[in-house]
Structure formats: C-alpha cells, structure tokens
Coordinates of C-alpha atoms in Angstrom, one line a residue:
X1 CA -152.5 117.8 57.1
X2 CA -150.2 118.0 60.2
X3 CA -146.6 117.5 59.5
X4 CA -144.6 116.1 61.8
X5 CA -141.6 118.3 61.8
X6 CA -143.2 121.0 62.9
X7 CA -145.8 119.9 64.9
X8 CA -146.1 122.4 68.1
X9 CA -145.9 125.5 65.7
X10 CA -149.0 123.6 63.1
X11 CA -151.1 122.3 66.1
X12 CA -151.1 125.7 67.8
X13 CA -152.1 127.9 63.9
X14 CA -155.0 124.8 63.3
X15 CA -156.3 125.7 66.5
X16 CA -155.9 129.8 66.4
X17 CA -157.8 129.5 63.1
X18 CA -160.7 127.3 64.5
X19 CA -161.1 129.5 67.2
X20 CA -160.3 132.6 64.8
X21 CA -163.3 130.8 62.9
X22 CA -165.9 130.6 65.5
X23 CA -165.7 126.6 65.6
X24 CA -164.0 126.9 68.5
X25 CA -166.3 129.1 70.3
X26 CA -165.2 131.3 73.4
X27 CA -165.7 129.2 77.1
X28 CA -165.8 126.2 75.6
X29 CA -163.9 123.5 77.1
X30 CA -161.7 120.7 76.1
X31 CA -158.4 118.9 77.0
X32 CA -154.8 117.8 75.8
X33 CA -155.8 114.4 75.0
X34 CA -159.4 115.4 73.1
X35 CA -156.9 117.3 70.9
X36 CA -154.5 115.1 70.3
X37 CA -157.2 112.1 69.5
X38 CA -158.4 115.0 67.3
X39 CA -155.3 115.2 65.2
X40 CA -153.8 111.6 65.3
X41 CA -150.9 112.9 67.5
X42 CA -149.5 112.4 70.7
X43 CA -149.8 114.4 73.8
X44 CA -146.5 116.9 74.0
X45 CA -146.6 119.0 70.8
X46 CA -150.5 119.4 71.8
X47 CA -150.1 120.6 75.3
X48 CA -147.4 122.8 74.0
X49 CA -149.2 124.5 71.2
X50 CA -152.0 125.0 73.8
X51 CA -149.8 126.6 76.4
X52 CA -148.4 129.0 72.8
X53 CA -151.9 130.2 72.8
X54 CA -152.0 130.8 76.7
X55 CA -149.9 133.0 76.4
X56 CA -151.4 134.6 73.6
X57 CA -154.5 135.1 74.9
X58 CA -156.9 132.9 73.4
X59 CA -157.3 129.9 76.1
X60 CA -156.9 129.6 79.6
X61 CA -155.7 126.9 81.7
X62 CA -158.6 124.9 83.5
X63 CA -157.4 123.4 87.3
X64 CA -157.5 119.5 86.2
X65 CA -159.6 120.4 83.5
X66 CA -158.4 121.1 80.4
X67 CA -158.4 124.6 78.5
X68 CA -161.3 126.4 77.7
X69 CA -161.4 128.5 75.3
X70 CA -161.0 132.5 76.7
X71 CA -164.0 134.3 76.0
X72 CA -163.8 138.4 76.1
X73 CA -166.4 140.5 77.2
X74 CA -167.3 143.7 74.9
X75 CA -165.4 146.0 77.2
X76 CA -162.6 144.0 76.8
X77 CA -163.1 144.5 73.3
X78 CA -163.5 148.1 73.1
X79 CA -160.1 148.2 75.5
X80 CA -158.0 146.1 73.3
X81 CA -159.8 148.9 70.3
X82 CA -158.3 151.4 72.4
X83 CA -155.0 150.5 73.0
X84 CA -153.9 149.6 69.6
X85 CA -155.6 153.0 68.9
X86 CA -153.2 154.8 71.2
X87 CA -150.3 152.8 70.1
X88 CA -151.1 153.3 66.4
X89 CA -151.9 157.4 66.7
X90 CA -147.8 157.4 68.2
X91 CA -146.4 155.8 65.3
X92 CA -148.0 157.9 62.5
X93 CA -147.0 161.0 64.9
X94 CA -144.0 159.5 65.9
X95 CA -142.9 159.0 62.4
X96 CA -144.8 160.9 60.4
X97 CA -145.2 157.4 58.3
X98 CA -144.7 153.6 59.1
X99 CA -142.4 153.3 56.6
X100 CA -139.5 156.0 57.0
X101 CA -139.2 155.5 60.5
X102 CA -135.3 155.7 61.4
X103 CA -133.3 152.7 61.3
X104 CA -129.5 152.5 62.0
X105 CA -128.7 149.1 60.3
X106 CA -132.4 148.4 57.6
X107 CA -133.3 145.1 57.3
X108 CA -133.0 144.8 53.5
X109 CA -135.8 141.5 53.3
X110 CA -138.4 143.7 55.4
X111 CA -137.9 147.6 53.5
X112 CA -137.1 146.2 49.7
X113 CA -140.0 146.8 47.0
X114 CA -140.9 143.7 47.1
X115 CA -141.9 143.7 50.5
X116 CA -144.4 146.9 49.4
X117 CA -145.2 144.4 46.7
X118 CA -146.2 141.5 48.5
X119 CA -148.6 144.0 51.0
X120 CA -150.5 145.6 48.2
X121 CA -151.3 141.7 47.6
X122 CA -152.3 140.8 51.0
X123 CA -154.5 144.3 50.6
X124 CA -156.4 143.7 47.9
X125 CA -157.3 139.9 48.8
X126 CA -158.4 141.3 52.5
X127 CA -160.7 144.3 50.2
X128 CA -162.3 141.7 48.2
X129 CA -162.9 139.1 51.0
X130 CA -164.3 141.9 52.7
X131 CA -166.6 142.9 50.0
X132 CA -167.4 139.8 49.7
X133 CA -168.4 139.3 53.1
X134 CA -166.3 136.0 53.7
X135 CA -165.3 135.8 57.3
X136 CA -163.2 133.2 57.0
X137 CA -160.9 134.5 54.0
X138 CA -160.9 138.2 55.2
X139 CA -159.6 137.1 58.9
X140 CA -156.9 135.2 57.2
X141 CA -155.9 138.1 55.0
X142 CA -156.7 141.0 56.9
X143 CA -154.3 139.4 59.7
X144 CA -151.4 138.7 57.1
X145 CA -151.8 142.1 55.5
X146 CA -151.1 143.6 59.0
X147 CA -148.0 140.9 59.7
X148 CA -146.6 142.5 56.9
X149 CA -147.4 146.0 56.7
X150 CA -146.3 146.5 60.8
X151 CA -142.9 144.5 59.9
X152 CA -142.0 147.7 58.0
X153 CA -141.8 149.4 61.3
X154 CA -138.6 147.8 61.5
X155 CA -139.8 147.4 65.3
X156 CA -140.2 143.6 66.1
X157 CA -141.9 144.1 69.3
X158 CA -144.4 147.0 68.1
X159 CA -145.2 144.4 65.3
X160 CA -145.8 140.9 67.8
X161 CA -147.8 143.7 70.2
X162 CA -150.2 144.9 67.2
X163 CA -150.9 141.3 65.7
X164 CA -151.6 139.8 69.3
X165 CA -154.4 142.8 69.9
X166 CA -155.2 142.0 66.5
X167 CA -155.9 138.2 66.9
X168 CA -157.7 138.4 69.7
X169 CA -160.0 141.5 68.9
X170 CA -161.2 139.3 65.9
X171 CA -161.5 136.0 68.3
X172 CA -164.0 138.6 70.1
X173 CA -165.9 139.6 66.4
X174 CA -166.3 136.6 64.6
X175 CA -168.0 134.4 67.0
X176 CA -171.1 137.4 67.1
X177 CA -171.2 137.9 63.3
X178 CA -172.0 133.9 62.6
X179 CA -175.5 134.3 61.7
X180 CA -175.8 137.6 60.9
X181 CA -177.2 138.9 57.4
X182 CA -176.3 141.6 55.4
X183 CA -172.7 142.0 56.3
X184 CA -171.7 143.1 52.9
X185 CA -170.7 146.6 52.2
X186 CA -170.6 146.6 56.6
X187 CA -166.7 145.1 56.4
X188 CA -164.1 148.0 56.6
X189 CA -162.1 147.0 53.1
X190 CA -160.0 150.4 53.1
X191 CA -157.0 148.1 53.1
X192 CA -155.5 148.8 49.1
X193 CA -156.5 153.2 50.4
X194 CA -154.3 152.4 53.3
X195 CA -151.2 150.8 51.5
X196 CA -151.8 153.9 49.1
X197 CA -151.4 156.3 51.8
X198 CA -148.5 154.5 53.5
X199 CA -146.7 154.3 50.2
X200 CA -147.0 158.4 49.8
X201 CA -145.8 159.0 52.9
X202 CA -149.3 160.9 53.9
X203 CA -149.4 161.4 57.6
X204 CA -152.9 162.6 57.6
X205 CA -154.4 160.1 55.2
X206 CA -153.1 157.0 57.0
X207 CA -154.3 158.6 60.4
X208 CA -158.0 159.3 58.6
X209 CA -158.0 155.3 57.6
X210 CA -157.2 154.4 60.6
X211 CA -159.9 156.1 61.7
X212 CA -162.3 154.9 60.1
X213 CA -160.9 151.3 61.0
X214 CA -161.2 152.1 64.5
X215 CA -165.0 152.8 64.2
X216 CA -166.2 150.5 61.7
X217 CA -164.4 147.8 63.8
X218 CA -166.6 148.8 66.7
X219 CA -169.6 149.0 65.3
X220 CA -169.0 145.5 63.3
X221 CA -168.7 143.6 67.0
X222 CA -172.1 145.5 68.3
X223 CA -173.9 143.8 64.9
X224 CA -173.7 140.7 67.2
X225 CA -176.1 142.5 69.7
X226 CA -175.5 145.9 72.1
X227 CA -173.4 144.8 75.0
X228 CA -174.3 145.2 78.3
X229 CA -172.7 147.9 79.7
X230 CA -171.3 147.8 82.7
X231 CA -172.7 149.3 86.1
X232 CA -170.9 152.9 86.0
X233 CA -170.1 152.3 82.8
X234 CA -170.4 154.9 79.7
X235 CA -171.6 153.2 76.7
X236 CA -170.6 155.9 74.6
X237 CA -166.7 155.3 75.8
X238 CA -165.5 153.9 73.1
X239 CA -166.5 155.2 70.2
X240 CA -164.1 158.3 72.3
X241 CA -161.1 156.8 71.8
X242 CA -158.4 158.0 69.9
X243 CA -158.7 157.2 66.3
X244 CA -156.5 154.5 64.8

C-alpha cells in the first residue's frame, strides 16, 4: 500500500523495486498518467518520483512521451564496475579498513555496536538469498547490506555514490538473468566473510573479498549472454579492472 504521508518516496521506492526486479524492463516507456492510474494517486507525486529516479540514472525523460527505463549497455556496466572498484580500492588503501577512518566527531548511531550487529544480520540474509538463488530477495538484502556497511565510512557522499552505482549494476544484471537456469552456487555470497574481515580490520582480506565480488559480478552479467564488443574495444579489458 502507498501511504499518503510519503507518496513521493513510496512511489520512487516501488518503481525502483520494479526496475530492479526486471518487471519494468530496460527500454519500457510509460507516462505519468499511466503510473498515477496504476497506483491510484495524483500526477504530482508520480512526476516527482519519476524525476527522482531519472536523477538516479534509472529512467530517461522522453520529450512529449513521458519516461523510459534506461537501458545500460555491457560497456556501461563494465565501467560502473571499474568505478566502484577504484573507489573501493582507494577507501581500503587510504583507511586500511572501512571502519577506522578518523573523524573529528564520530556519529554514535553509525559507529555503535548495534550498527555492526545490523550489518551482520543483513550479511546473513543476503548470503542465504544468494545460496537459494532468489534474485528478488538477494537484491533487496544486498543493497541494504552495502548501505549499512558503507555508512560506517562516515562519508555520506561516498556512501551515496557507491549505492547509486550498485543500484545501476543490479538494474543491468537482473533482467539478463531472468530465465537463466542453474544460478545456485553462481551468485556471490561472501557477505558474512567480508563483514568479519571488516570487523578484524584486515585490509588484505577485505581487498581479497572485494576482488572476488568484482569478478563474480562481471561473470554473473555474462550469464545472460556474451556482449557484442564495441568496434575497437578489448572484450577482456573489464577483467583487468582493479579489484574491489
């Protein structure tokens, strides 16, 4: 149910879930009126929610034609992975652990033991969903896991940047995996191990887990079919991206 008190946020979240689940497929076009009728709400909060999703890179505006779900190419995906890897590698090298970054006024709510307990719970839930090959549940818990973990960085700009990249990566991957069989054992499930490495402040182990994640995500995207390399591009180049 959409709660009237938070229509804009609720609508944006609901539509984002539809995109991440692959039910709003890349290239799908729709109007504000269609969405308003679907959810039984007025056009204003719908338009605001769609503008928000456009700013997040999930939608495109179509002049006089409404909106369209953004269709990322494999090259876009590889570049997003590379950007995420570079940032992740830089964070680990600069701080030697995502939870020990010096901060003049640490936020107790973020750095409390309860925050880490919540991260561990998300890690277990994401691992279980990955092992069960339940994409819908995995995407939801994976995003929550990373949001809570990156919040420990104490830098909201980094956290927001990484979250947007991860949402876009899943938006590319999930539609490619619909209909693919044999996903059990092929989805990255190292959330608990990464969490333990973070708690130990083991930078080497963190880098190793992030590297495995990077290449696993790349291989996962290819399960839906090998991409056609762009003219003059090196198909193997994404594998050479820094791990993370």
